[in-house]
mmCIF file of C-alpha atoms and ligand atoms in Angstrom:
data_model
loop_
_atom_site.group_PDB
_atom_site.id
_atom_site.type_symbol
_atom_site.label_atom_id
_atom_site.label_comp_id
_atom_site.label_asym_id
_atom_site.label_seq_id
_atom_site.Cartn_x
_atom_site.Cartn_y
_atom_site.Cartn_z
ATOM 1 C CA MET A 518 125.587 10.211 100.784
ATOM 2 C CA GLN A 519 124.545 13.945 100.003
ATOM 3 C CA ARG A 520 127.114 15.806 102.204
ATOM 4 C CA PHE A 521 126.929 19.361 100.984
ATOM 5 C CA CYS A 522 124.471 21.592 100.337
ATOM 6 C CA LEU A 523 125.769 22.939 97.239
ATOM 7 C CA ILE A 524 124.213 26.020 95.111
ATOM 8 C CA PHE A 525 125.485 27.100 91.724
ATOM 9 C CA LEU A 526 126.506 30.248 90.517
ATOM 10 C CA THR A 527 126.266 30.733 86.815
ATOM 11 C CA VAL A 528 125.746 33.124 83.715
ATOM 12 C CA LEU A 529 124.604 31.210 80.637
ATOM 13 C CA ALA A 530 126.431 32.178 77.496
ATOM 14 C CA SER A 531 124.318 33.529 74.511
ATOM 15 C CA ALA A 532 122.452 30.769 72.168
ATOM 16 C CA VAL A 533 124.174 28.722 69.549
ATOM 17 C CA THR A 534 123.699 29.934 65.871
ATOM 18 C CA LEU A 535 124.075 26.946 63.409
ATOM 19 C CA LYS A 536 124.744 28.004 59.697
ATOM 20 C CA ALA A 537 124.833 24.583 58.199
ATOM 21 C CA LYS A 538 121.274 23.295 57.716
ATOM 22 C CA THR A 539 120.102 21.865 54.379
ATOM 23 C CA LEU A 540 116.848 22.730 52.382
ATOM 24 C CA ILE A 541 115.853 20.301 49.552
ATOM 25 C CA VAL A 542 113.452 22.061 47.536
ATOM 26 C CA TYR A 543 111.663 19.991 44.456
ATOM 27 C CA TYR A 544 109.016 19.640 42.229
ATOM 28 C CA SER A 545 107.752 16.550 40.796
ATOM 29 C CA TYR A 546 104.997 15.166 38.397
ATOM 30 C CA THR A 547 105.401 11.488 38.010
ATOM 31 C CA ASN A 548 107.114 11.110 41.358
ATOM 32 C CA ASN A 549 110.763 10.273 39.749
ATOM 33 C CA VAL A 550 112.176 13.231 41.569
ATOM 34 C CA HIS A 551 110.162 12.689 44.813
ATOM 35 C CA ARG A 552 111.693 9.084 44.825
ATOM 36 C CA VAL A 553 115.328 10.699 44.516
ATOM 37 C CA VAL A 554 114.535 13.238 47.319
ATOM 38 C CA THR A 555 113.236 10.596 49.560
ATOM 39 C CA GLU A 556 116.423 8.496 49.130
ATOM 40 C CA LEU A 557 118.275 11.736 49.638
ATOM 41 C CA GLN A 558 116.496 12.505 53.435
ATOM 42 C CA ARG A 559 117.762 8.977 54.137
ATOM 43 C CA GLN A 560 121.254 10.085 53.557
ATOM 44 C CA ILE A 561 121.348 13.697 54.778
ATOM 45 C CA GLU A 562 119.768 15.678 57.373
ATOM 46 C CA ALA A 563 117.643 18.298 55.783
ATOM 47 C CA ASP A 564 114.522 19.769 55.763
ATOM 48 C CA VAL A 565 112.314 19.604 52.400
ATOM 49 C CA VAL A 566 109.640 21.584 50.650
ATOM 50 C CA ARG A 567 107.568 20.310 47.643
ATOM 51 C CA VAL A 568 106.560 22.544 45.344
ATOM 52 C CA GLN A 569 102.912 22.145 44.040
ATOM 53 C CA PRO A 570 101.232 24.306 41.225
ATOM 54 C CA ALA A 571 97.923 25.950 42.386
ATOM 55 C CA GLU A 572 95.972 24.457 39.587
ATOM 56 C CA LYS A 573 95.329 20.952 40.321
ATOM 57 C CA GLY A 574 94.691 18.024 38.347
ATOM 58 C CA LEU A 575 96.165 19.346 35.057
ATOM 59 C CA ASP A 576 98.094 16.333 32.774
ATOM 60 C CA TYR A 577 101.070 18.008 31.784
ATOM 61 C CA ALA A 578 101.589 14.883 29.522
ATOM 62 C CA ALA A 579 98.619 14.946 27.591
ATOM 63 C CA ASP A 580 98.239 15.585 23.787
ATOM 64 C CA ASN A 581 102.633 15.442 23.379
ATOM 65 C CA TYR A 582 102.767 17.255 26.854
ATOM 66 C CA LYS A 583 100.903 20.346 25.561
ATOM 67 C CA ILE A 584 100.265 21.971 28.708
ATOM 68 C CA GLY A 585 103.771 21.542 29.935
ATOM 69 C CA SER A 586 105.357 22.645 26.779
ATOM 70 C CA ALA A 587 102.970 25.926 26.769
ATOM 71 C CA GLN A 588 104.280 26.672 30.150
ATOM 72 C CA ILE A 589 107.806 26.141 29.237
ATOM 73 C CA ALA A 590 107.362 28.342 26.123
ATOM 74 C CA ALA A 591 105.872 31.245 28.165
ATOM 75 C CA ILE A 592 108.884 31.475 30.432
ATOM 76 C CA ARG A 593 111.137 31.171 27.172
ATOM 77 C CA ASN A 594 109.453 34.331 25.790
ATOM 78 C CA ASN A 595 109.639 36.378 28.630
ATOM 79 C CA PRO A 596 111.689 34.977 31.368
ATOM 80 C CA ASN A 597 111.379 38.333 33.536
ATOM 81 C CA ASP A 598 107.691 38.628 33.537
ATOM 82 C CA ALA A 599 106.248 37.192 36.842
ATOM 83 C CA ALA A 600 103.066 36.409 34.534
ATOM 84 C CA SER A 601 105.002 34.021 32.684
ATOM 85 C CA TYR A 602 105.256 31.545 35.213
ATOM 86 C CA PRO A 603 102.392 29.237 36.559
ATOM 87 C CA ALA A 604 101.002 29.937 39.902
ATOM 88 C CA ILE A 605 102.198 27.779 42.488
ATOM 89 C CA ASP A 606 100.584 27.363 46.356
ATOM 90 C CA PRO A 607 102.215 29.521 48.953
ATOM 91 C CA VAL A 608 105.240 27.922 50.577
ATOM 92 C CA ASP A 609 106.386 29.100 53.943
ATOM 93 C CA VAL A 610 109.549 28.718 54.191
ATOM 94 C CA ASP A 611 112.803 30.837 55.851
ATOM 95 C CA LEU A 612 115.422 30.609 53.596
ATOM 96 C CA SER A 613 117.670 32.425 55.902
ATOM 97 C CA GLN A 614 117.864 29.312 57.985
ATOM 98 C CA TYR A 615 119.756 27.312 55.309
ATOM 99 C CA SER A 616 123.398 27.569 54.152
ATOM 100 C CA THR A 617 122.831 24.723 51.515
ATOM 101 C CA ILE A 618 119.641 24.138 48.938
ATOM 102 C CA ILE A 619 119.394 21.331 46.859
ATOM 103 C CA ILE A 620 117.009 21.480 43.976
ATOM 104 C CA GLY A 621 115.332 18.291 42.778
ATOM 105 C CA ALA A 622 114.138 19.202 39.358
ATOM 106 C CA PRO A 623 112.132 17.399 36.403
ATOM 107 C CA LEU A 624 113.373 18.341 33.029
ATOM 108 C CA TRP A 625 110.552 19.668 30.664
ATOM 109 C CA TRP A 626 111.549 20.272 27.214
ATOM 110 C CA SER A 627 115.162 20.752 28.017
ATOM 111 C CA ASN A 628 114.184 23.262 30.859
ATOM 112 C CA MET A 629 113.263 23.192 34.627
ATOM 113 C CA ALA A 630 109.955 21.982 35.082
ATOM 114 C CA ALA A 631 107.594 25.377 35.161
ATOM 115 C CA PRO A 632 106.171 24.944 38.648
ATOM 116 C CA LEU A 633 110.017 24.936 40.273
ATOM 117 C CA GLN A 634 111.022 28.013 38.023
ATOM 118 C CA THR A 635 108.090 29.839 39.748
ATOM 119 C CA PHE A 636 109.236 28.931 42.976
ATOM 120 C CA LEU A 637 112.937 30.398 42.217
ATOM 121 C CA PHE A 638 111.427 33.062 40.371
ATOM 122 C CA LYS A 639 110.013 33.993 43.747
ATOM 123 C CA HIS A 640 112.761 33.245 46.032
ATOM 124 C CA GLY A 641 116.088 32.714 43.618
ATOM 125 C CA LYS A 642 117.411 36.086 45.042
ATOM 126 C CA GLU A 643 117.001 35.091 48.746
ATOM 127 C CA MET A 644 119.515 32.407 48.001
ATOM 128 C CA ALA A 645 122.486 34.551 47.251
ATOM 129 C CA GLY A 646 125.868 33.337 48.740
ATOM 130 C CA LYS A 647 124.422 29.840 49.754
ATOM 131 C CA ASN A 648 125.642 26.680 48.232
ATOM 132 C CA ILE A 649 123.300 25.586 45.483
ATOM 133 C CA GLY A 650 123.337 21.676 44.512
ATOM 134 C CA LEU A 651 121.108 20.723 41.376
ATOM 135 C CA ILE A 652 119.623 17.235 41.030
ATOM 136 C CA VAL A 653 117.866 17.007 37.307
ATOM 137 C CA SER A 654 115.468 13.998 36.149
ATOM 138 C CA SER A 655 115.077 13.602 32.592
ATOM 139 C CA ALA A 656 113.779 10.610 30.476
ATOM 140 C CA SER A 657 117.010 11.090 28.243
ATOM 141 C CA SER A 658 117.735 14.732 27.312
ATOM 142 C CA GLY A 659 121.104 16.284 28.925
ATOM 143 C CA ILE A 660 120.618 18.574 31.676
ATOM 144 C CA SER A 661 122.626 22.001 30.474
ATOM 145 C CA GLY A 662 119.314 24.130 29.909
ATOM 146 C CA VAL A 663 118.198 23.296 33.434
ATOM 147 C CA GLU A 664 121.466 24.225 34.904
ATOM 148 C CA SER A 665 121.048 27.550 32.800
ATOM 149 C CA ASP A 666 117.592 28.124 34.048
ATOM 150 C CA ALA A 667 119.054 27.555 37.626
ATOM 151 C CA LYS A 668 121.779 30.053 37.283
ATOM 152 C CA ARG A 669 119.328 32.515 35.942
ATOM 153 C CA LEU A 670 116.916 32.198 38.680
ATOM 154 C CA ILE A 671 119.742 32.093 41.467
ATOM 155 C CA PRO A 672 121.800 34.489 40.176
ATOM 156 C CA ASP A 673 124.381 34.598 43.028
ATOM 157 C CA GLY A 674 124.282 31.426 44.433
ATOM 158 C CA LYS A 675 127.280 29.353 44.652
ATOM 159 C CA PHE A 676 126.690 26.473 42.500
ATOM 160 C CA LEU A 677 128.185 23.093 43.512
ATOM 161 C CA THR A 678 129.627 21.127 40.723
ATOM 162 C CA PRO A 679 128.880 18.880 39.314
ATOM 163 C CA SER A 680 125.318 18.603 38.835
ATOM 164 C CA LEU A 681 123.637 15.351 39.358
ATOM 165 C CA TRP A 682 121.662 13.808 36.297
ATOM 166 C CA ILE A 683 119.823 10.734 36.988
ATOM 167 C CA LYS A 684 117.612 9.406 34.284
ATOM 168 C CA SER A 685 114.293 8.529 35.106
ATOM 169 C CA SER A 686 115.024 4.775 34.154
ATOM 170 C CA GLN A 687 118.069 5.105 36.808
ATOM 171 C CA THR A 688 115.279 6.223 39.601
ATOM 172 C CA SER A 689 115.776 3.136 41.307
ATOM 173 C CA ASN A 690 119.795 3.321 41.662
ATOM 174 C CA ALA A 691 119.259 6.863 43.280
ATOM 175 C CA LYS A 692 121.033 5.354 46.652
ATOM 176 C CA SER A 693 124.343 4.767 45.027
ATOM 177 C CA LEU A 694 124.050 8.056 42.839
ATOM 178 C CA LEU A 695 123.322 10.081 45.539
ATOM 179 C CA GLU A 696 126.074 8.683 47.662
ATOM 180 C CA THR A 697 128.896 9.305 45.232
ATOM 181 C CA TRP A 698 127.314 12.901 44.204
ATOM 182 C CA LEU A 699 127.437 13.897 47.800
ATOM 183 C CA LYS A 700 131.012 12.933 47.823
ATOM 184 C CA ASN A 701 132.045 14.936 44.613
ATOM 185 C CA ILE A 702 130.318 17.850 46.064
ATOM 186 C CA ASN A 703 131.988 17.315 49.171
ATOM 187 C CA TYR A 704 128.862 17.622 51.227
ATOM 188 C CA SER A 705 129.948 16.386 54.577
ATOM 189 C CA SER A 706 132.469 19.148 54.437
ATOM 190 C CA LEU A 707 129.856 21.688 53.803
ATOM 191 C CA ASP A 708 127.647 20.418 56.215
ATOM 192 C CA THR A 709 129.825 20.931 59.291
ATOM 193 C CA PRO A 710 128.155 23.434 61.313
ATOM 194 C CA ASP A 711 129.841 26.670 62.732
ATOM 195 C CA MET A 712 130.970 24.965 65.859
ATOM 196 C CA THR A 713 132.786 28.134 67.206
ATOM 197 C CA ASP A 714 130.152 28.274 69.906
ATOM 198 C CA ASN A 715 130.428 24.593 70.958
ATOM 199 C CA GLN A 716 130.132 25.240 75.014
ATOM 200 C CA ILE A 717 126.977 23.637 76.543
ATOM 201 C CA SER A 718 126.189 23.849 80.099
ATOM 202 C CA ILE A 719 125.203 20.988 82.012
ATOM 203 C CA LYS A 720 123.283 21.607 85.233
ATOM 204 C CA ILE A 721 123.393 18.454 87.561
ATOM 205 C CA GLY A 722 120.340 18.484 89.747
ATOM 206 C CA GLU A 723 120.446 21.851 92.070
ATOM 207 C CA LYS A 724 124.153 21.137 92.670
ATOM 208 C CA ALA A 725 126.373 22.525 89.981
ATOM 209 C CA VAL A 726 126.566 23.693 86.464
ATOM 210 C CA LEU A 727 129.334 22.503 84.685
ATOM 211 C CA THR A 728 130.733 23.357 80.909
ATOM 212 C CA ALA A 729 131.453 21.190 78.370
ATOM 213 C CA THR A 730 132.857 21.455 75.062
ATOM 214 C CA LEU A 731 131.523 19.718 72.264
ATOM 215 C CA THR A 732 133.300 17.674 69.570
ATOM 216 C CA GLU A 733 133.197 18.380 66.072
ATOM 217 C CA ASN A 734 130.656 15.851 64.330
ATOM 218 C CA SER A 735 127.488 15.792 63.101
ATOM 219 C CA SER A 736 126.134 14.071 66.392
ATOM 220 C CA ALA A 737 127.112 16.996 68.595
ATOM 221 C CA ALA A 738 125.982 19.494 65.948
ATOM 222 C CA ALA A 739 122.380 17.628 66.016
ATOM 223 C CA LEU A 740 122.653 18.288 69.869
ATOM 224 C CA LEU A 741 123.278 22.052 69.501
ATOM 225 C CA ARG A 742 120.575 22.094 67.059
ATOM 226 C CA LEU A 743 118.373 20.084 69.462
ATOM 227 C CA LEU A 744 119.548 22.739 72.385
ATOM 228 C CA SER A 745 119.049 25.878 70.343
ATOM 229 C CA SER A 746 115.097 25.447 70.685
ATOM 230 C CA GLY A 747 115.403 25.325 74.692
ATOM 231 C CA PRO A 748 117.036 23.236 77.226
ATOM 232 C CA VAL A 749 116.676 19.171 77.514
ATOM 233 C CA THR A 750 116.142 17.592 80.884
ATOM 234 C CA ILE A 751 117.291 14.134 81.072
ATOM 235 C CA ASP A 752 117.027 11.691 84.132
ATOM 236 C CA MET A 753 119.869 9.901 84.590
ATOM 237 C CA HIS A 754 120.754 6.624 86.421
ATOM 238 C CA ASP A 755 124.248 5.098 87.276
ATOM 239 C CA TYR A 756 125.287 2.131 85.021
ATOM 240 C CA ALA A 757 128.069 -0.196 85.696
ATOM 241 C CA ASN A 758 129.562 1.978 88.345
ATOM 242 C CA MET A 759 131.131 3.926 85.473
ATOM 243 C CA GLU A 760 128.695 6.403 83.969
ATOM 244 C CA LYS A 761 125.369 8.142 84.236
ATOM 245 C CA VAL A 762 122.743 7.743 81.580
ATOM 246 C CA GLY A 763 119.662 8.713 80.487
ATOM 247 C CA SER A 764 117.598 9.330 77.377
ATOM 248 C CA LEU A 765 117.494 12.056 75.055
ATOM 249 C CA PRO A 766 114.121 13.368 73.538
ATOM 250 C CA GLU A 767 115.156 12.497 70.310
ATOM 251 C CA SER A 768 117.674 10.320 68.422
ATOM 252 C CA LEU A 769 120.749 11.903 67.018
ATOM 253 C CA PRO A 770 123.105 10.703 64.146
ATOM 254 C CA ARG A 771 125.576 8.357 65.166
ATOM 255 C CA ASN A 772 129.467 8.755 64.728
ATOM 256 C CA ASP A 773 130.505 5.497 66.314
ATOM 257 C CA THR A 774 134.048 4.813 66.709
ATOM 258 C CA TYR A 775 135.974 2.267 69.374
ATOM 259 C CA PHE A 776 137.586 4.158 71.636
ATOM 260 C CA THR A 777 137.995 4.151 75.700
ATOM 261 C CA THR A 778 136.542 6.721 78.048
ATOM 262 C CA GLY A 779 137.925 8.936 80.622
ATOM 263 C CA PRO A 780 136.144 10.910 83.157
ATOM 264 C CA GLY A 781 134.093 13.985 81.962
ATOM 265 C CA ASP A 782 133.597 12.359 78.588
ATOM 266 C CA LEU A 783 130.193 12.782 77.081
ATOM 267 C CA VAL A 784 129.309 10.044 74.888
ATOM 268 C CA LEU A 785 126.153 9.330 72.760
ATOM 269 C CA TYR A 786 125.133 5.249 72.979
ATOM 270 C CA LEU A 787 122.702 3.873 70.573
ATOM 271 C CA GLY A 788 121.998 7.247 68.935
ATOM 272 C CA ASN A 789 119.810 8.258 71.893
ATOM 273 C CA GLN A 790 121.362 7.862 75.292
ATOM 274 C CA PHE A 791 123.208 10.771 76.690
ATOM 275 C CA VAL A 792 126.334 9.217 79.007
ATOM 276 C CA ILE A 793 128.270 11.254 81.302
ATOM 277 C CA TYR A 794 131.587 9.063 82.104
ATOM 278 C CA TYR A 795 133.188 9.032 85.539
ATOM 279 C CA ASP A 796 135.148 6.053 84.912
ATOM 280 C CA THR A 797 136.770 4.258 81.737
ATOM 281 C CA ASN A 798 134.847 2.067 79.254
ATOM 282 C CA SER A 799 135.890 0.755 76.069
ATOM 283 C CA TYR A 800 133.158 0.355 73.094
ATOM 284 C CA ASN A 801 131.806 1.286 70.048
ATOM 285 C CA PHE A 802 129.984 4.749 70.662
ATOM 286 C CA THR A 803 129.911 8.181 69.498
ATOM 287 C CA ARG A 804 131.944 11.156 71.356
ATOM 288 C CA LEU A 805 129.995 14.254 72.002
ATOM 289 C CA GLY A 806 132.091 16.197 73.989
ATOM 290 C CA LYS A 807 134.044 16.487 77.224
ATOM 291 C CA ILE A 808 133.537 18.615 80.320
ATOM 292 C CA ASN A 809 135.789 21.386 80.968
ATOM 293 C CA GLY A 810 137.877 21.533 83.573
ATOM 294 C CA ASN A 811 140.028 18.179 83.865
ATOM 295 C CA TYR A 812 137.710 16.743 86.884
ATOM 296 C CA SER A 813 138.952 13.117 88.388
ATOM 297 C CA GLY A 814 136.616 10.400 88.399
ATOM 298 C CA ALA A 815 135.920 10.778 91.885
ATOM 299 C CA GLU A 816 135.088 14.161 91.855
ATOM 300 C CA LEU A 817 132.724 13.978 89.095
ATOM 301 C CA LYS A 818 131.184 10.732 90.967
ATOM 302 C CA SER A 819 130.658 13.096 93.712
ATOM 303 C CA LEU A 820 129.137 16.055 91.978
ATOM 304 C CA LEU A 821 126.960 13.454 90.012
ATOM 305 C CA GLY A 822 126.012 12.016 93.514
ATOM 306 C CA ASP A 823 124.679 8.480 94.048
ATOM 307 C CA GLY A 824 121.425 7.100 92.416
ATOM 308 C CA ASN A 825 119.341 8.908 89.938
ATOM 309 C CA VAL A 826 119.866 12.648 88.896
ATOM 310 C CA THR A 827 118.249 15.233 87.041
ATOM 311 C CA VAL A 828 120.440 16.814 84.346
ATOM 312 C CA THR A 829 119.720 19.740 82.153
ATOM 313 C CA LEU A 830 121.612 20.585 79.246
ATOM 314 C CA SER A 831 121.922 23.953 77.546
ATOM 315 C CA SER A 832 123.181 25.599 75.131
ATOM 316 C CA GLY A 833 126.376 28.138 75.756
ATOM 317 C CA GLY A 834 129.028 27.109 78.561
ATOM 318 C CA ALA A 835 128.217 28.672 82.112
ATOM 319 C CA SER A 836 130.532 31.651 82.993
ATOM 320 C CA SER A 837 133.476 29.539 83.623
ATOM 321 C CA GLY A 838 132.619 26.007 84.903
ATOM 322 C CA ILE A 839 132.313 25.684 88.081
ATOM 323 C CA THR A 840 134.075 28.675 90.497
ATOM 324 C CA GLU A 841 132.811 28.374 93.389
ATOM 325 C CA PHE A 842 129.337 27.302 95.041
ATOM 326 C CA GLU A 843 128.241 27.296 98.647
ATOM 327 C CA ALA A 844 129.338 24.335 100.482
ATOM 328 C CA ASP A 845 128.430 22.681 103.778
ATOM 329 C CA LYS A 846 128.800 25.376 106.195
ATOM 330 C CA ARG A 847 129.995 23.351 108.804
ATOM 331 C CA LEU A 848 133.087 22.785 106.975
ATOM 332 C CA ASN A 849 133.905 26.745 107.175
ATOM 333 C CA ASP A 850 136.692 26.464 109.809
ATOM 334 C CA GLY A 851 139.539 27.655 108.011
ATOM 335 C CA LYS A 852 140.594 24.445 106.883
ATOM 336 C CA VAL A 853 140.551 22.663 103.231
ATOM 337 C CA TYR A 854 138.586 19.431 102.669
ATOM 338 C CA ASP A 855 138.104 17.488 99.986
ATOM 339 C CA LEU A 856 134.427 17.127 98.126
ATOM 340 C CA LYS A 857 134.038 13.819 100.372
ATOM 341 C CA GLY A 858 134.646 16.266 103.468
ATOM 342 C CA ASN A 859 138.257 14.636 104.236
ATOM 343 C CA LEU A 860 140.700 16.891 105.806
ATOM 344 C CA VAL A 861 143.439 17.788 103.260
ATOM 345 C CA SER A 862 145.086 20.649 104.898
ATOM 346 C CA ALA A 863 144.969 22.643 108.245
ATOM 347 C CA ALA A 864 145.559 25.826 106.909
ATOM 348 C CA SER A 865 143.293 27.375 103.965
ATOM 349 C CA SER A 866 145.838 30.446 103.963
ATOM 350 C CA ASP A 867 148.264 28.085 101.396
ATOM 351 C CA LEU A 868 146.606 26.573 98.706
ATOM 352 C CA SER A 869 149.868 26.357 96.461
ATOM 353 C CA SER A 870 150.771 22.795 97.912
ATOM 354 C CA LEU A 871 147.601 21.240 97.025
ATOM 355 C CA THR A 872 147.297 19.367 94.003
ATOM 356 C CA PRO A 873 145.003 20.827 91.210
ATOM 357 C CA GLY A 874 141.495 19.905 92.160
ATOM 358 C CA ILE A 875 138.224 21.221 93.799
ATOM 359 C CA TYR A 876 138.288 21.527 97.449
ATOM 360 C CA ILE A 877 136.199 23.091 100.339
ATOM 361 C CA VAL A 878 137.850 26.187 101.466
ATOM 362 C CA ASN A 879 136.457 28.179 103.964
ATOM 363 C CA GLY A 880 133.218 26.534 103.353
ATOM 364 C CA HIS A 881 133.231 27.393 99.603
ATOM 365 C CA LYS A 882 133.704 24.844 96.788
ATOM 366 C CA THR A 883 136.797 26.296 95.195
ATOM 367 C CA MET A 884 138.790 25.349 92.107
ATOM 368 C CA VAL A 885 142.549 25.211 92.816
ATOM 369 C CA GLY A 886 145.028 25.341 90.187
ATOM 370 C CA LYS A 887 142.302 25.819 87.348
ATOM 371 C CA HIS A 888 140.950 28.438 85.285
HETATM 372 C C1 FMN B 65 106.158 18.419 30.333
HETATM 373 C C2 FMN B 65 107.221 17.261 29.921
HETATM 374 C C3 FMN B 65 108.063 17.535 29.292
HETATM 375 C C4 FMN B 65 109.257 17.003 29.105
HETATM 376 N N1 FMN B 65 110.127 17.186 28.172
HETATM 377 C C5 FMN B 65 111.463 15.930 28.406
HETATM 378 C C6 FMN B 65 112.304 16.165 27.281
HETATM 379 O O1 FMN B 65 112.058 17.177 26.495
HETATM 380 N N2 FMN B 65 113.334 15.386 27.507
HETATM 381 C C7 FMN B 65 113.372 14.343 28.375
HETATM 382 O O2 FMN B 65 114.749 13.442 28.295
HETATM 383 N N3 FMN B 65 112.399 14.194 29.376
HETATM 384 C C8 FMN B 65 111.153 14.583 29.138
HETATM 385 N N4 FMN B 65 110.254 14.663 30.105
HETATM 386 C C9 FMN B 65 110.212 13.564 30.699
HETATM 387 C C10 FMN B 65 110.754 14.012 32.445
HETATM 388 O O3 FMN B 65 111.781 14.747 32.391
HETATM 389 C C11 FMN B 65 111.143 12.887 33.205
HETATM 390 O O4 FMN B 65 109.935 11.834 33.222
HETATM 391 C C12 FMN B 65 111.577 13.016 34.656
HETATM 392 O O5 FMN B 65 112.079 11.636 35.341
HETATM 393 C C13 FMN B 65 110.040 13.529 35.150
HETATM 394 O O6 FMN B 65 110.381 13.738 36.766
HETATM 395 P P1 FMN B 65 109.044 13.431 37.870
HETATM 396 O O7 FMN B 65 108.724 12.084 37.638
HETATM 397 O O8 FMN B 65 109.718 13.849 39.105
HETATM 398 O O9 FMN B 65 108.060 14.338 37.383
HETATM 399 C C14 FMN B 65 109.367 15.604 30.186
HETATM 400 C C15 FMN B 65 108.108 15.343 31.027
HETATM 401 C C16 FMN B 65 106.924 16.280 31.063
HETATM 402 C C17 FMN B 65 106.024 16.024 31.645
#
């Protein structure tokens, strides 16, 4: 039942900036590195660039690797001259977006495959200060020459140690080799985004805008990333008299754990269902955050209303949660009402005796005892 006509007052905070995106850059002639990168993409969230030589159809292995060895020799002879590097197709990538770059390199004559060296000769200086991970594929040769090439071409990279060497015969074991390597370089802590700006606003129909604080996990980070390209509107419905739930436009990574929800908890269910809890539920799902302000279940239920509601999520919190918005003018009679319109106090002059919460005071929705 809709008792109040509520209009929100809010100013949205600045947009979120995320620092922790990963880019994978690789070259692959016979697709071993390609297979490794395909597996890596299953394990981490990353954008991918595959470098392609401008000249198509070259057989680098023919005549005892004649073309490949000529390209490597040219670079070795004159590494500071752009003309030493084979041309590659243009690559449209804004490296400033990424904090970590993983390079997937085939080994050619103990060096980094020439087309990949071309990319790094052009862009390696833009990678200054970034985390650089190196994965090298060779038939049998050790990878120190490829590591030296990477360091020469990315002089100010923060190289992650160790590099990962996957022999071509080990390509089918890439899954476990990558899992171990990602642990060794402590990738999960590298990829924790900057969550200092971890507030989002939740606009409930035309009634109210609440602010929520997101949890520090990859699911909430992915939600922030989604919201950084614009607000997301979700059609939500009640479920089991404990939550409003609706579909996100895309799935987010899951960090499911078993826990019991409380009012205001924001939860990701099955990877793509966004849930606002107004009551308790124990289940295996992912914490996304919590609505600020310690609203009671009854208050949230009242704000969310009965039945379906359209909820819009935006990055950045509302100016200070709900501070005040217009309520039913019929309740503007100098008395204090609860959100259901029940009389709480005959006088609005003394709010100090009230339990902290949201009340209708002089016809305005007012938080008592909260910031
Ligand atoms: C031109 C060229 C030179 C190579 N030189 C070596 C080498 O010196 N030592 C070695 O162990 N493998 C060498 N290889 C083999 C590759 O490093 C190996 O097959 C790798 O898995 C290729 O990766 P890709 O399939 O992604 O292109 C060479 C391959 C090519 C094409």
